[in-house]
CSV table of C-alpha atoms in Angstrom, one decimal:
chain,number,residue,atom,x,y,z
A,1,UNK,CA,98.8,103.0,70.0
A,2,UNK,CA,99.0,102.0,73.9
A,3,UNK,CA,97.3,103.9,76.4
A,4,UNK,CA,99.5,103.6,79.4
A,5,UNK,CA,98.0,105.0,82.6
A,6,UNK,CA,100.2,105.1,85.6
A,7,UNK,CA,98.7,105.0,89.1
A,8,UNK,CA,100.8,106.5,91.9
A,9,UNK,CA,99.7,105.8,95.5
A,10,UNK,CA,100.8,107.4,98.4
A,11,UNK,CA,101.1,104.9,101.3
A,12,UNK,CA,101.9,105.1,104.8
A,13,UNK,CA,103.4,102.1,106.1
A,14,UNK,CA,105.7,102.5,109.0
A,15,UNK,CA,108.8,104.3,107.0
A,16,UNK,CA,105.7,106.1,105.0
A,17,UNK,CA,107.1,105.0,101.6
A,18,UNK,CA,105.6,105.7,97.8
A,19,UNK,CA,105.3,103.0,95.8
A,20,UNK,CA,104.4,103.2,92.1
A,21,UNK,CA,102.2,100.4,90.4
A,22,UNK,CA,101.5,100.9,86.5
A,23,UNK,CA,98.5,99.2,84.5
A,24,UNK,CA,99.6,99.0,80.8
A,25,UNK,CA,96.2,98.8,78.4
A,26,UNK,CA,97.0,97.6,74.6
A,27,UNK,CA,93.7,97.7,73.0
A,28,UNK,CA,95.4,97.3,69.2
A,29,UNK,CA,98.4,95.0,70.6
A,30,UNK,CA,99.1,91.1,69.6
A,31,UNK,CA,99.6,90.4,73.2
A,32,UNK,CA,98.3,91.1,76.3
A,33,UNK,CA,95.2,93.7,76.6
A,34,UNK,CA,96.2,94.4,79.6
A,35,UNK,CA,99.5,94.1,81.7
A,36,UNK,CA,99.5,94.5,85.6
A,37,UNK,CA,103.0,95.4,87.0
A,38,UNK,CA,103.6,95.4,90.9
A,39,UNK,CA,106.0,94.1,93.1
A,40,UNK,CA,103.9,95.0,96.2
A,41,UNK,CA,100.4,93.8,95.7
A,42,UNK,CA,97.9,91.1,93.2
A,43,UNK,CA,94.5,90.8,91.4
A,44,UNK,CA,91.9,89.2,92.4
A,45,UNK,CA,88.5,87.6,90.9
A,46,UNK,CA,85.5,88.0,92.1
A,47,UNK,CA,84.7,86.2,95.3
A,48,UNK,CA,81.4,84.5,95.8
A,49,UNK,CA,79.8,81.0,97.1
A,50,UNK,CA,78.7,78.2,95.1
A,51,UNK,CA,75.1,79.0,95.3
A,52,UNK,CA,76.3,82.6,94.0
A,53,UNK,CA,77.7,81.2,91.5
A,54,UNK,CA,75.2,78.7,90.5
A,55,UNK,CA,73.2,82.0,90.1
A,56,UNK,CA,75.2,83.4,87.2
A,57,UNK,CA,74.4,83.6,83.9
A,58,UNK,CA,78.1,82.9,82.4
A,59,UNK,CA,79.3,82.8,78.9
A,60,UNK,CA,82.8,80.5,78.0
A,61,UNK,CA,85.7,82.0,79.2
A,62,UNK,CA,84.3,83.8,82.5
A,63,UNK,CA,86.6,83.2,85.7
A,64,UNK,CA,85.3,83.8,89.5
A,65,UNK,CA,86.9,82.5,92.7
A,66,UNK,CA,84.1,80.1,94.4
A,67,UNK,CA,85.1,80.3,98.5
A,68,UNK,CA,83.0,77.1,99.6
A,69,UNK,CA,83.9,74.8,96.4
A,70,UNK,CA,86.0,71.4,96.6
A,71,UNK,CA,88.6,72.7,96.0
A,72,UNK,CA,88.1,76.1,96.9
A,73,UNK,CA,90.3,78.4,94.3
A,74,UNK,CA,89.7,79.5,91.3
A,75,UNK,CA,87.2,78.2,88.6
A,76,UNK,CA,86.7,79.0,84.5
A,77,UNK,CA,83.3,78.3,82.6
A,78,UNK,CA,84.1,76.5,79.7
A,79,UNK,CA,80.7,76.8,77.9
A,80,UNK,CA,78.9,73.6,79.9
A,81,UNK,CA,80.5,73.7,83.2
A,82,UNK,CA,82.6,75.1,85.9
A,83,UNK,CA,86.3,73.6,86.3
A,84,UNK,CA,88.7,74.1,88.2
A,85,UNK,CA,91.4,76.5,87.2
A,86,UNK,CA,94.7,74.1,87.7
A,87,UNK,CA,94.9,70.7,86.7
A,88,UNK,CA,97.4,69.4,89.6
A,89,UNK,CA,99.3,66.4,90.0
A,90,UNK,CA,100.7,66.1,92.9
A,91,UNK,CA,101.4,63.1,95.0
A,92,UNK,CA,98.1,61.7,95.8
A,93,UNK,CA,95.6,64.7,94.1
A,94,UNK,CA,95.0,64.3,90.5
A,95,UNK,CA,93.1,66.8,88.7
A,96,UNK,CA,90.9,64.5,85.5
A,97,UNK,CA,88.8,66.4,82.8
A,98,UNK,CA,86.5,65.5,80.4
A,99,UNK,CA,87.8,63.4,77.5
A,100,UNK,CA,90.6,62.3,79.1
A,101,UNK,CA,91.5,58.5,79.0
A,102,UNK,CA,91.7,57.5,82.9
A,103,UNK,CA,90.5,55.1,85.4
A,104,UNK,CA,90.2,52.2,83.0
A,105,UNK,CA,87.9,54.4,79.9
A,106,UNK,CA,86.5,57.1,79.2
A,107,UNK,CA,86.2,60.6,81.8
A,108,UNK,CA,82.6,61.6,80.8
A,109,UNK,CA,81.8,63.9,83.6
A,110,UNK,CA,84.0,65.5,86.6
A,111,UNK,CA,82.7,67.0,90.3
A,112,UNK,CA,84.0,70.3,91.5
A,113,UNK,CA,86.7,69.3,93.0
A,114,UNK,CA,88.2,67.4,89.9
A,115,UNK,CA,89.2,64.7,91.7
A,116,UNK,CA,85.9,62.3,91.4
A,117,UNK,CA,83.9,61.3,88.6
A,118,UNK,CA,82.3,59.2,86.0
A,119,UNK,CA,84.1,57.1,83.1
A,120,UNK,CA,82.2,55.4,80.4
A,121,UNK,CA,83.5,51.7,79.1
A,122,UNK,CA,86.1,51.8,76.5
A,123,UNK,CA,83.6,49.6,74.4
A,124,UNK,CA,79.5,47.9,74.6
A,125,UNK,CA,78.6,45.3,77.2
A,126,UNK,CA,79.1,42.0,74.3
A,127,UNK,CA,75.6,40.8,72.7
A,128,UNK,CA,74.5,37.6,71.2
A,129,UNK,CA,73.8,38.0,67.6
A,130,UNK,CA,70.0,36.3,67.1
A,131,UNK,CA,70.2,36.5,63.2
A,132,UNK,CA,68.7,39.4,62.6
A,133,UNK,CA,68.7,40.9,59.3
A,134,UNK,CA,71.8,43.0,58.5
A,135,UNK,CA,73.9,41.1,61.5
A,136,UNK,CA,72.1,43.6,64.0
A,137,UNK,CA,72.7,42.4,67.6
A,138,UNK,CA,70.9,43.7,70.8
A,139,UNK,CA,71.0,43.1,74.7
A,140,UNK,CA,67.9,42.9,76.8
A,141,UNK,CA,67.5,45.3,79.4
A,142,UNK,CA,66.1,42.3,81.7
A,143,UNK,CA,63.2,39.9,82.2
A,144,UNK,CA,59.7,40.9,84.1
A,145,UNK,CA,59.6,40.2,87.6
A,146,UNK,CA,56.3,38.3,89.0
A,147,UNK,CA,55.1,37.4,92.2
A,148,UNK,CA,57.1,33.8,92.8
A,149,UNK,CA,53.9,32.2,94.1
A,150,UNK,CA,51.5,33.1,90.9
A,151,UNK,CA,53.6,34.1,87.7
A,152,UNK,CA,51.2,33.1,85.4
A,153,UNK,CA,48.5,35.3,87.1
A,154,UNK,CA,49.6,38.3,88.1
A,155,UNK,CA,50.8,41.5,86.5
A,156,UNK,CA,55.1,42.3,86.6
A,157,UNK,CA,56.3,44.0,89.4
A,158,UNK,CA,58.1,46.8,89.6
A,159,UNK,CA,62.0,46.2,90.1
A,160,UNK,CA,62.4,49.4,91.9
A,161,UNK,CA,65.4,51.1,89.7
A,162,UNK,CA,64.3,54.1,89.9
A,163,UNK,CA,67.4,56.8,91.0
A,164,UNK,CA,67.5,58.6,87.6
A,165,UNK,CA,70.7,61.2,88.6
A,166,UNK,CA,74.2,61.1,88.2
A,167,UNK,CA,75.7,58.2,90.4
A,168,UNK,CA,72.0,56.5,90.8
A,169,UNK,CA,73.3,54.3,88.2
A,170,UNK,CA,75.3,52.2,91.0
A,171,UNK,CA,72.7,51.2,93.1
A,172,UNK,CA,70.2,50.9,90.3
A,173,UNK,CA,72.3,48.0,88.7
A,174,UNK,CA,72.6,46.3,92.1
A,175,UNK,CA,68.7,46.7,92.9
A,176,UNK,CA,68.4,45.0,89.5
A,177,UNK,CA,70.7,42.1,90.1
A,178,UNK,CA,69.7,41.6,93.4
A,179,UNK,CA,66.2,40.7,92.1
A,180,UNK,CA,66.5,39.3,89.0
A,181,UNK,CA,69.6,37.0,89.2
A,182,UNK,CA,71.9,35.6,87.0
A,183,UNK,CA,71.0,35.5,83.2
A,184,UNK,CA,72.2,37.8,80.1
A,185,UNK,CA,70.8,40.9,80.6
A,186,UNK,CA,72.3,44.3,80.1
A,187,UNK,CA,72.7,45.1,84.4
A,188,UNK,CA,74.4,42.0,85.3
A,189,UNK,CA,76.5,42.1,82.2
A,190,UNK,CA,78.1,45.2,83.1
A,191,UNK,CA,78.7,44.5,86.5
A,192,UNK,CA,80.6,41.3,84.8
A,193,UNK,CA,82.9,43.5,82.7
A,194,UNK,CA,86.8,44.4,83.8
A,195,UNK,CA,88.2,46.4,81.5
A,196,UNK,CA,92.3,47.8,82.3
A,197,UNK,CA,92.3,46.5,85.6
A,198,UNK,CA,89.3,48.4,86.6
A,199,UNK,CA,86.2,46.8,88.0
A,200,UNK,CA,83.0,48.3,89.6
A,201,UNK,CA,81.1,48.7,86.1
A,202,UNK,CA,77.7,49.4,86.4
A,203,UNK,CA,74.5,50.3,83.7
A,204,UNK,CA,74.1,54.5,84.0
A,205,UNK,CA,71.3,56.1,85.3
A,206,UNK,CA,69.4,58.1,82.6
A,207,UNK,CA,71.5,61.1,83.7
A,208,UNK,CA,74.6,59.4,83.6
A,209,UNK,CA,73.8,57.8,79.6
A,210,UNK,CA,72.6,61.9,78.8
A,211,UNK,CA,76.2,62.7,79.8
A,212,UNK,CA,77.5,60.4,77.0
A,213,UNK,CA,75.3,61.8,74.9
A,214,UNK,CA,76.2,65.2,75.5
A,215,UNK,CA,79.6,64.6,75.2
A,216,UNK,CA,80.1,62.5,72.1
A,217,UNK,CA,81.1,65.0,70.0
A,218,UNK,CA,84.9,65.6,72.3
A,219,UNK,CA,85.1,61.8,73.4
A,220,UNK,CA,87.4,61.1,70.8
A,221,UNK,CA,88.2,57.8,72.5
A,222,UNK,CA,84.5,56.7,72.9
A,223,UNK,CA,82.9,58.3,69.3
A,224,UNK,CA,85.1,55.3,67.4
A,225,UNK,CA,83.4,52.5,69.5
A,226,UNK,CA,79.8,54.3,70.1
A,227,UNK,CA,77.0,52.6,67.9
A,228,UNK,CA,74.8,55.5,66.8
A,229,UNK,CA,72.5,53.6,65.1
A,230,UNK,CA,71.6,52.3,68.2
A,231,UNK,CA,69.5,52.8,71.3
A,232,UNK,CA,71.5,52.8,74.8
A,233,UNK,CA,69.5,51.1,77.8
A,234,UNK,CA,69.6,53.4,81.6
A,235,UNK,CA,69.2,51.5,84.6
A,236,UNK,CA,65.9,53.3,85.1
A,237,UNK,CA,62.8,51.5,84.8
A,238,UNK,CA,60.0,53.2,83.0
A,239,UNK,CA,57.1,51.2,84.1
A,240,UNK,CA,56.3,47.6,85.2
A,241,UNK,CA,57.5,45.9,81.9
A,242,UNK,CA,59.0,48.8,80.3
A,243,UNK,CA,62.6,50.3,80.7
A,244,UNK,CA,64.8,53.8,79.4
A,245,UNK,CA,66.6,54.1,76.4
A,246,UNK,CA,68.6,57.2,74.8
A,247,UNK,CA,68.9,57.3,71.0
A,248,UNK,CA,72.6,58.9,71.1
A,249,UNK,CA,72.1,60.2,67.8
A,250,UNK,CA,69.6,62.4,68.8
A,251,UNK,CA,69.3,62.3,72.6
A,252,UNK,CA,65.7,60.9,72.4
A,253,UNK,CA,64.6,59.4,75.3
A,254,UNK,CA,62.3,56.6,74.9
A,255,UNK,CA,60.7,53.4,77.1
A,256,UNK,CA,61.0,49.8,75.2
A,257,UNK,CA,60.2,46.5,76.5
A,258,UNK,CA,62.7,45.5,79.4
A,259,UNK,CA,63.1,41.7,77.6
A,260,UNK,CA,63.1,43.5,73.7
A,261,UNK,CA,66.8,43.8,72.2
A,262,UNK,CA,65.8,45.4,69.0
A,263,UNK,CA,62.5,47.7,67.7
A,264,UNK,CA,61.3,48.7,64.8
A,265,UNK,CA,60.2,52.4,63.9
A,266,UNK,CA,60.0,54.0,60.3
A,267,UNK,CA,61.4,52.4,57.0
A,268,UNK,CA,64.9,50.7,59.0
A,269,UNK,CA,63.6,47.7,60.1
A,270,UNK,CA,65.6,46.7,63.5
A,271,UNK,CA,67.3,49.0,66.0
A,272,UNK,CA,69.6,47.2,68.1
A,273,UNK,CA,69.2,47.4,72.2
A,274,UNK,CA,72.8,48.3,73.6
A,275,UNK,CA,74.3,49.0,76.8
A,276,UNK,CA,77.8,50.8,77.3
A,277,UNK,CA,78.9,50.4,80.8
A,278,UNK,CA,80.4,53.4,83.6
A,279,UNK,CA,81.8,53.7,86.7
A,280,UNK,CA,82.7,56.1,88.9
A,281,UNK,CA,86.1,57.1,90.7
């Protein structure tokens, strides 16, 4: 049964017409619950900051308008995040998502605006295969970094990668280059890589290697080439001679020895060391 509820309002506007605007509410229908008909005014959503919205507490599926956004407009929560309404392609703006395949791999992570991001490497940074038992490879996060007047005396140095947030990765992997050189180690590897054209790869921050992680499950084009029986080097160091791994199994965030490319733990005797590269757009 439809419940149809007719509102008549009485407005004077110059010529002091009547106009008539019906809400239709279907609460058994197949279609639309409800169906706003009008030729002389619009909904709205409710209008509020980013900070405002930050505030919310929003379950999937709940729609505001955010006034100081980029872009300002219209934005649905989708269960993790915020995103833009319309996906727009028009001349120079294009609108990317999570998932999509874009800017040479992967989309793992978009701003507000839609228009800037992060991409994940279609595959791993390539290892060297040391004949470890069942063919495992690994990749060394780096080698320590001593004083250049007393190496054999003096405890490693700090590198100073430290920026753990989303974008950090960037100047993380230069810091790392800049002070440890050319060699075959996970940083200067990825900033090696070209993969569809696209260069500016970089190792990810520990923020940036989470987002992978928390997004493996609707990467369909990075779950085929993910290892997840393997730990994932960050760019992040975790002390003098140690460095940041995730476990994208399970998330677990762990510090290894920067020049190790496998461990041991439990009754599986060697976890490989990976790396998967990003970059951002």
């Amino acid at each position: 049964m439809k419940l149809i509820i007719h509102f008549a309002f009485t407005i004077f506007l110059f010529s002091s017409q009547l106009f008539a605007q019906s809400v239709t509410i279907s609460p058994s229908g197949t279609s639309a619950l409800i169906d706003a008909k009008s030729t002389t005014g619009g909904t709205t959503l409710p209008n509020m900051n980013m900070s405002q919205r930050g505030a919310l507490t929003p379950k999937p599926g709940l729609q505001v308008f955010c006034n100081n956004c980029s872009p300002v407009g219209p934005y649905v929560y989708d269960g993790t995040q915020w995103k833009a309404m319309f996906n727009i392609a028009n001349g120079n703006t294009t609108i990317y998502s999570v998932g999509q395949q874009a800017q040479g791999g992967t989309v793992i992570w978009v701003d507000d605006s839609g228009q800037h991001g992060l991409v994940a490497a279609p595959e791993d940074v390539p290892v060297v295969n040391f004949g470890f038992p069942y063919g495992n490879k690994g990749i060394k996060w780096g080698n320590m970094l001593y004083k250049a007047e007393d190496v054999n005396q003096n405890e490693p140095l700090h590198v100073g990668a430290m920026g753990p947030g989303v974008y950090d990765g960037e100047k993380n992997t230069d810091v790392i280059v800049n002070k440890l050189g050319w060699d075959s180690y996970a940083a200067f590897l990825c900033r090696q890589m070209n993969f569809n054209r696209y260069g500016g790869w970089y190792l990810p921050s520990l923020a940036e290697l989470l987002l992978i992680y928390e997004n493996k499950n609707i990467l369909t084009g990075l779950s085929k080439t993910v290892k997840l029986d393997a730990y994932y080097w960050s760019s992040n160091e975790g002390s003098q001679t140690e460095a940041v791994m995730v476990n994208l199994v399970d998330g677990e965030v762990s510090n290894y020895n920067k020049s190790s490319t496998y461990h041991t733990a439990g009754d599986f005797p060697y976890y490989a060391h990976r790396a998967r590269a990003v970059r951002r757009f």
